[in-house]
PDB file of C-alpha atoms in Angstrom:
ATOM      1  CA  MET T   1      33.931  11.259   9.884  1.00  0.00           C
ATOM      2  CA  PRO T   2      32.627   8.998   6.764  1.00  0.00           C
ATOM      3  CA  PHE T   3      31.721   5.894   7.606  1.00  0.00           C
ATOM      4  CA  GLU T   4      34.751   3.154   5.543  1.00  0.00           C
ATOM      5  CA  ASN T   5      32.235  -0.195   6.669  1.00  0.00           C
ATOM      6  CA  VAL T   6      28.614  -1.147   6.733  1.00  0.00           C
ATOM      7  CA  GLU T   7      28.133  -4.376   8.858  1.00  0.00           C
ATOM      8  CA  PHE T   8      24.221  -5.920   9.249  1.00  0.00           C
ATOM      9  CA  HIS T   9      22.947  -7.512  12.118  1.00  0.00           C
ATOM     10  CA  ILE T  10      20.000  -9.274  10.506  1.00  0.00           C
ATOM     11  CA  THR T  11      16.797 -11.104  11.962  1.00  0.00           C
ATOM     12  CA  GLY T  12      13.442 -12.328  11.209  1.00  0.00           C
ATOM     13  CA  PHE T  13      10.382 -13.622  13.734  1.00  0.00           C
ATOM     14  CA  ASP T  14      10.453 -17.903  14.572  1.00  0.00           C
ATOM     15  CA  SER T  15       6.603 -19.722  13.452  1.00  0.00           C
ATOM     16  CA  PHE T  16       4.107 -18.286  15.529  1.00  0.00           C
ATOM     17  CA  ALA T  17      -0.252 -18.400  15.708  1.00  0.00           C
ATOM     18  CA  GLY T  18       0.094 -22.663  14.313  1.00  0.00           C
ATOM     19  CA  PHE T  19       2.158 -21.069  11.405  1.00  0.00           C
ATOM     20  CA  ASP T  20       4.721 -23.487  11.458  1.00  0.00           C
ATOM     21  CA  VAL T  21       7.014 -22.144   9.459  1.00  0.00           C
ATOM     22  CA  ASN T  22       7.203 -18.008   9.005  1.00  0.00           C
ATOM     23  CA  PRO T  23       8.348 -16.839   5.639  1.00  0.00           C
ATOM     24  CA  ALA T  24      10.889 -14.428   7.774  1.00  0.00           C
ATOM     25  CA  GLN T  25      12.485 -17.224   9.638  1.00  0.00           C
ATOM     26  CA  VAL T  26      12.604 -19.202   5.723  1.00  0.00           C
ATOM     27  CA  VAL T  27      14.271 -15.981   4.683  1.00  0.00           C
ATOM     28  CA  THR T  28      16.614 -16.093   7.549  1.00  0.00           C
ATOM     29  CA  SER T  29      17.873 -19.342   7.095  1.00  0.00           C
ATOM     30  CA  GLU T  30      18.378 -19.197   4.133  1.00  0.00           C
ATOM     31  CA  LEU T  31      20.729 -15.980   4.330  1.00  0.00           C
ATOM     32  CA  LYS T  32      22.716 -18.559   7.659  1.00  0.00           C
ATOM     33  CA  VAL T  33      23.669 -20.963   4.434  1.00  0.00           C
ATOM     34  CA  LEU T  34      23.399 -17.794   1.231  1.00  0.00           C
ATOM     35  CA  LYS T  35      26.124 -15.727   3.533  1.00  0.00           C
ATOM     36  CA  ASN T  36      28.981 -18.975   3.098  1.00  0.00           C
ATOM     37  CA  ALA T  37      28.306 -20.213   0.003  1.00  0.00           C
ATOM     38  CA  ASP T  38      27.623 -17.489  -2.066  1.00  0.00           C
ATOM     39  CA  ALA T  39      30.600 -15.739  -3.706  1.00  0.00           C
ATOM     40  CA  ARG T  40      27.918 -11.937  -4.820  1.00  0.00           C
ATOM     41  CA  LEU T  41      27.960 -11.415  -0.157  1.00  0.00           C
ATOM     42  CA  SER T  42      31.730 -11.907   0.136  1.00  0.00           C
ATOM     43  CA  ASN T  43      31.604  -8.223   0.338  1.00  0.00           C
ATOM     44  CA  ILE T  44      28.277  -8.015   2.557  1.00  0.00           C
ATOM     45  CA  ASN T  45      29.796  -8.193   6.153  1.00  0.00           C
ATOM     46  CA  ILE T  46      26.894  -9.751   7.672  1.00  0.00           C
ATOM     47  CA  LYS T  47      28.017 -10.090  11.442  1.00  0.00           C
ATOM     48  CA  SER T  48      24.949 -12.225  12.477  1.00  0.00           C
ATOM     49  CA  VAL T  49      21.981 -13.880  11.343  1.00  0.00           C
ATOM     50  CA  SER T  50      19.319 -14.925  13.619  1.00  0.00           C
ATOM     51  CA  THR T  51      15.838 -16.212  14.208  1.00  0.00           C
ATOM     52  CA  VAL T  52      13.849 -14.650  16.856  1.00  0.00           C
ATOM     53  CA  GLU T  53      10.861 -16.171  19.292  1.00  0.00           C
ATOM     54  CA  VAL T  54       7.641 -13.765  18.856  1.00  0.00           C
ATOM     55  CA  SER T  55       8.084 -12.455  22.291  1.00  0.00           C
ATOM     56  CA  ALA T  56       8.636  -9.878  24.451  1.00  0.00           C
ATOM     57  CA  VAL T  57      10.889 -11.295  26.439  1.00  0.00           C
ATOM     58  CA  GLY T  58      12.233 -13.455  22.905  1.00  0.00           C
ATOM     59  CA  ALA T  59      12.807  -9.927  21.223  1.00  0.00           C
ATOM     60  CA  LEU T  60      14.785  -8.546  23.965  1.00  0.00           C
ATOM     61  CA  GLN T  61      16.656 -11.017  24.531  1.00  0.00           C
ATOM     62  CA  THR T  62      17.783 -11.006  20.661  1.00  0.00           C
ATOM     63  CA  LEU T  63      18.640  -7.356  20.555  1.00  0.00           C
ATOM     64  CA  ALA T  64      20.493  -7.588  23.696  1.00  0.00           C
ATOM     65  CA  SER T  65      22.441 -10.173  22.566  1.00  0.00           C
ATOM     66  CA  ILE T  66      23.707  -8.725  19.867  1.00  0.00           C
ATOM     67  CA  GLN T  67      24.032  -5.803  21.791  1.00  0.00           C
ATOM     68  CA  THR T  68      26.191  -7.826  23.217  1.00  0.00           C
ATOM     69  CA  ARG T  69      28.016  -9.307  20.335  1.00  0.00           C
ATOM     70  CA  ARG T  70      29.073  -5.290  19.975  1.00  0.00           C
ATOM     71  CA  ILE T  71      30.424  -4.746  23.003  1.00  0.00           C
ATOM     72  CA  SER T  72      32.864  -7.770  22.709  1.00  0.00           C
ATOM     73  CA  ASN T  73      33.582  -7.174  19.966  1.00  0.00           C
ATOM     74  CA  PRO T  74      34.059  -4.077  18.246  1.00  0.00           C
ATOM     75  CA  SER T  75      33.880  -3.291  14.785  1.00  0.00           C
ATOM     76  CA  PRO T  76      36.331  -1.408  13.455  1.00  0.00           C
ATOM     77  CA  PRO T  77      36.255   2.475  13.706  1.00  0.00           C
ATOM     78  CA  HIS T  78      33.987   4.495  10.546  1.00  0.00           C
ATOM     79  CA  THR T  79      32.274   1.265  10.908  1.00  0.00           C
ATOM     80  CA  ILE T  80      28.603   2.159  11.117  1.00  0.00           C
ATOM     81  CA  SER T  81      26.203  -1.544  12.291  1.00  0.00           C
ATOM     82  CA  VAL T  82      22.850  -2.128   9.900  1.00  0.00           C
ATOM     83  CA  LEU T  83      20.449  -4.228  12.302  1.00  0.00           C
ATOM     84  CA  VAL T  84      17.378  -5.409   9.549  1.00  0.00           C
ATOM     85  CA  HIS T  85      14.679  -7.776  10.701  1.00  0.00           C
ATOM     86  CA  PHE T  86      12.133  -9.126   8.917  1.00  0.00           C
ATOM     87  CA  GLY T  87       8.794  -9.957   9.397  1.00  0.00           C
ATOM     88  CA  VAL T  88       5.476 -10.847   8.458  1.00  0.00           C
ATOM     89  CA  SER T  89       2.043  -9.068   8.150  1.00  0.00           C
ATOM     90  CA  GLY T  90      -1.271 -11.102   7.555  1.00  0.00           C
ATOM     91  CA  LEU T  91      -2.612  -8.242   5.997  1.00  0.00           C
ATOM     92  CA  ALA T  92      -0.172  -7.690   4.011  1.00  0.00           C
ATOM     93  CA  THR T  93      -0.622  -7.969   0.657  1.00  0.00           C
ATOM     94  CA  ARG T  94       3.197  -6.701  -1.311  1.00  0.00           C
ATOM     95  CA  TYR T  95       6.960  -6.193   0.753  1.00  0.00           C
ATOM     96  CA  ASN T  96       6.889  -3.328   3.469  1.00  0.00           C
ATOM     97  CA  LEU T  97       9.865  -1.400   4.162  1.00  0.00           C
ATOM     98  CA  GLU T  98       9.534   0.491   7.332  1.00  0.00           C
ATOM     99  CA  GLN T  99      10.143   3.448   8.055  1.00  0.00           C
ATOM    100  CA  PHE T 100       9.378   3.910  11.605  1.00  0.00           C
ATOM    101  CA  ALA T 101       9.751   1.853  14.979  1.00  0.00           C
ATOM    102  CA  TYR T 102       6.926   2.749  17.308  1.00  0.00           C
ATOM    103  CA  ASN T 103       8.542   2.595  21.504  1.00  0.00           C
ATOM    104  CA  GLU T 104       4.389   0.888  22.093  1.00  0.00           C
ATOM    105  CA  MET T 105       3.398  -2.576  22.656  1.00  0.00           C
ATOM    106  CA  LYS T 106       0.012  -3.601  21.617  1.00  0.00           C
ATOM    107  CA  PHE T 107      -0.571  -7.626  22.010  1.00  0.00           C
ATOM    108  CA  GLY T 108      -4.464  -7.546  22.380  1.00  0.00           C
ATOM    109  CA  PRO T 109      -6.661 -10.883  23.714  1.00  0.00           C
ATOM    110  CA  ARG T 110      -3.950 -13.069  21.960  1.00  0.00           C
ATOM    111  CA  GLY T 111      -1.025 -12.188  23.751  1.00  0.00           C
ATOM    112  CA  ASP T 112       2.575 -12.742  22.731  1.00  0.00           C
ATOM    113  CA  VAL T 113       3.925 -16.848  22.768  1.00  0.00           C
ATOM    114  CA  ARG T 114       4.965 -16.725  25.644  1.00  0.00           C
ATOM    115  CA  HIS T 115       0.985 -15.756  26.907  1.00  0.00           C
ATOM    116  CA  TRP T 116       2.300 -11.546  28.147  1.00  0.00           C
ATOM    117  CA  LYS T 117      -0.141  -9.616  27.337  1.00  0.00           C
ATOM    118  CA  GLU T 118       0.770  -5.677  27.925  1.00  0.00           C
ATOM    119  CA  ASP T 119      -1.123  -3.430  26.156  1.00  0.00           C
ATOM    120  CA  ASN T 120      -0.283   0.235  25.369  1.00  0.00           C
ATOM    121  CA  GLN T 121       3.346  -0.133  27.101  1.00  0.00           C
ATOM    122  CA  PRO T 122       6.269   1.083  25.804  1.00  0.00           C
ATOM    123  CA  VAL T 123       9.077  -1.494  24.200  1.00  0.00           C
ATOM    124  CA  VAL T 124      11.858   0.152  25.376  1.00  0.00           C
ATOM    125  CA  TYR T 125      10.966   2.325  28.807  1.00  0.00           C
ATOM    126  CA  ARG T 126      12.499   5.795  29.032  1.00  0.00           C
ATOM    127  CA  SER T 127      13.641   6.098  24.872  1.00  0.00           C
ATOM    128  CA  CYS T 128      11.652   8.229  22.410  1.00  0.00           C
ATOM    129  CA  GLU T 129       8.073   7.659  21.090  1.00  0.00           C
ATOM    130  CA  LYS T 130       9.218   6.584  17.779  1.00  0.00           C
ATOM    131  CA  HIS T 131      13.094   5.835  15.970  1.00  0.00           C
ATOM    132  CA  GLN T 132      13.425   7.159  11.669  1.00  0.00           C
ATOM    133  CA  CYS T 133      15.203   4.380   9.949  1.00  0.00           C
ATOM    134  CA  LYS T 134      18.161   5.651   8.899  1.00  0.00           C
ATOM    135  CA  LEU T 135      19.066   4.449   5.546  1.00  0.00           C
ATOM    136  CA  ASP T 136      18.157   6.138   2.387  1.00  0.00           C
ATOM    137  CA  LEU T 137      14.911   4.222   1.901  1.00  0.00           C
ATOM    138  CA  THR T 138      14.857   7.150  -1.449  1.00  0.00           C
ATOM    139  CA  VAL T 139      17.394   4.607  -2.718  1.00  0.00           C
ATOM    140  CA  VAL T 140      15.991   1.459  -1.909  1.00  0.00           C
ATOM    141  CA  GLU T 141      13.111   2.378  -3.635  1.00  0.00           C
ATOM    142  CA  ALA T 142      14.623   3.367  -7.006  1.00  0.00           C
ATOM    143  CA  ASP T 143      16.258   0.177  -7.223  1.00  0.00           C
ATOM    144  CA  LEU T 144      12.888  -2.137  -6.032  1.00  0.00           C
ATOM    145  CA  ARG T 145      11.310   0.050  -8.457  1.00  0.00           C
ATOM    146  CA  ALA T 146      13.349  -0.738 -11.779  1.00  0.00           C
ATOM    147  CA  LYS T 147      13.523  -4.249 -10.733  1.00  0.00           C
ATOM    148  CA  ASN T 148       9.731  -4.589 -10.757  1.00  0.00           C
ATOM    149  CA  VAL T 149       9.661  -5.229  -6.769  1.00  0.00           C
ATOM    150  CA  ASP T 150       6.772  -5.033  -6.253  1.00  0.00           C
ATOM    151  CA  PHE T 151       6.176  -3.126  -2.260  1.00  0.00           C
ATOM    152  CA  HIS T 152       4.905  -0.231  -0.146  1.00  0.00           C
ATOM    153  CA  LEU T 153       7.437   1.956   1.864  1.00  0.00           C
ATOM    154  CA  SER T 154       4.983   2.706   5.099  1.00  0.00           C
ATOM    155  CA  THR T 155       5.207   4.980   8.384  1.00  0.00           C
ATOM    156  CA  ASP T 156       2.977   2.584  10.735  1.00  0.00           C
ATOM    157  CA  PRO T 157       4.332  -1.168  11.428  1.00  0.00           C
ATOM    158  CA  GLY T 158       1.607  -1.611  13.898  1.00  0.00           C
ATOM    159  CA  ARG T 159       2.713  -2.342  17.620  1.00  0.00           C
ATOM    160  CA  TYR T 160       2.773  -5.977  18.246  1.00  0.00           C
ATOM    161  CA  VAL T 161       5.979  -7.105  18.906  1.00  0.00           C
ATOM    162  CA  CYS T 162       7.750  -6.568  15.346  1.00  0.00           C
ATOM    163  CA  ASN T 163       7.631  -3.642  16.625  1.00  0.00           C
TER     164      ASN T 163
END
């Protein structure tokens, strides 16, 4: 059965690592305002926009909250839910469209903002090793190239909380 409706749940990380403002935090804040004020977005169903604490616990709490909202307020039949997350990498020189998420945490000696330092642990136990983006990124890629956006189709988002 084809999907007739698409709803978006959008997340972006909060400040961390000594930065008062994370660019992803700015994007989510602006989307909260725009989704109610910009007529061009009126036909786009943005169900939720959340800022996520940069911690394993914060990320899992946000995902659980989105799932709870989806269960308690079910979408109409033939609706697909798309989760979009905006992250940031201090090493990136352009936008990355991530094709995969890996079920592995690597916080290193720094840890997350709650000082959790687990390494080489699954994000979700009893889940597969990696998840592939189900969106056809070649369509997004063509659109971005036509608009001269500098980006990279990435297969490795890293293993910090962003994953």
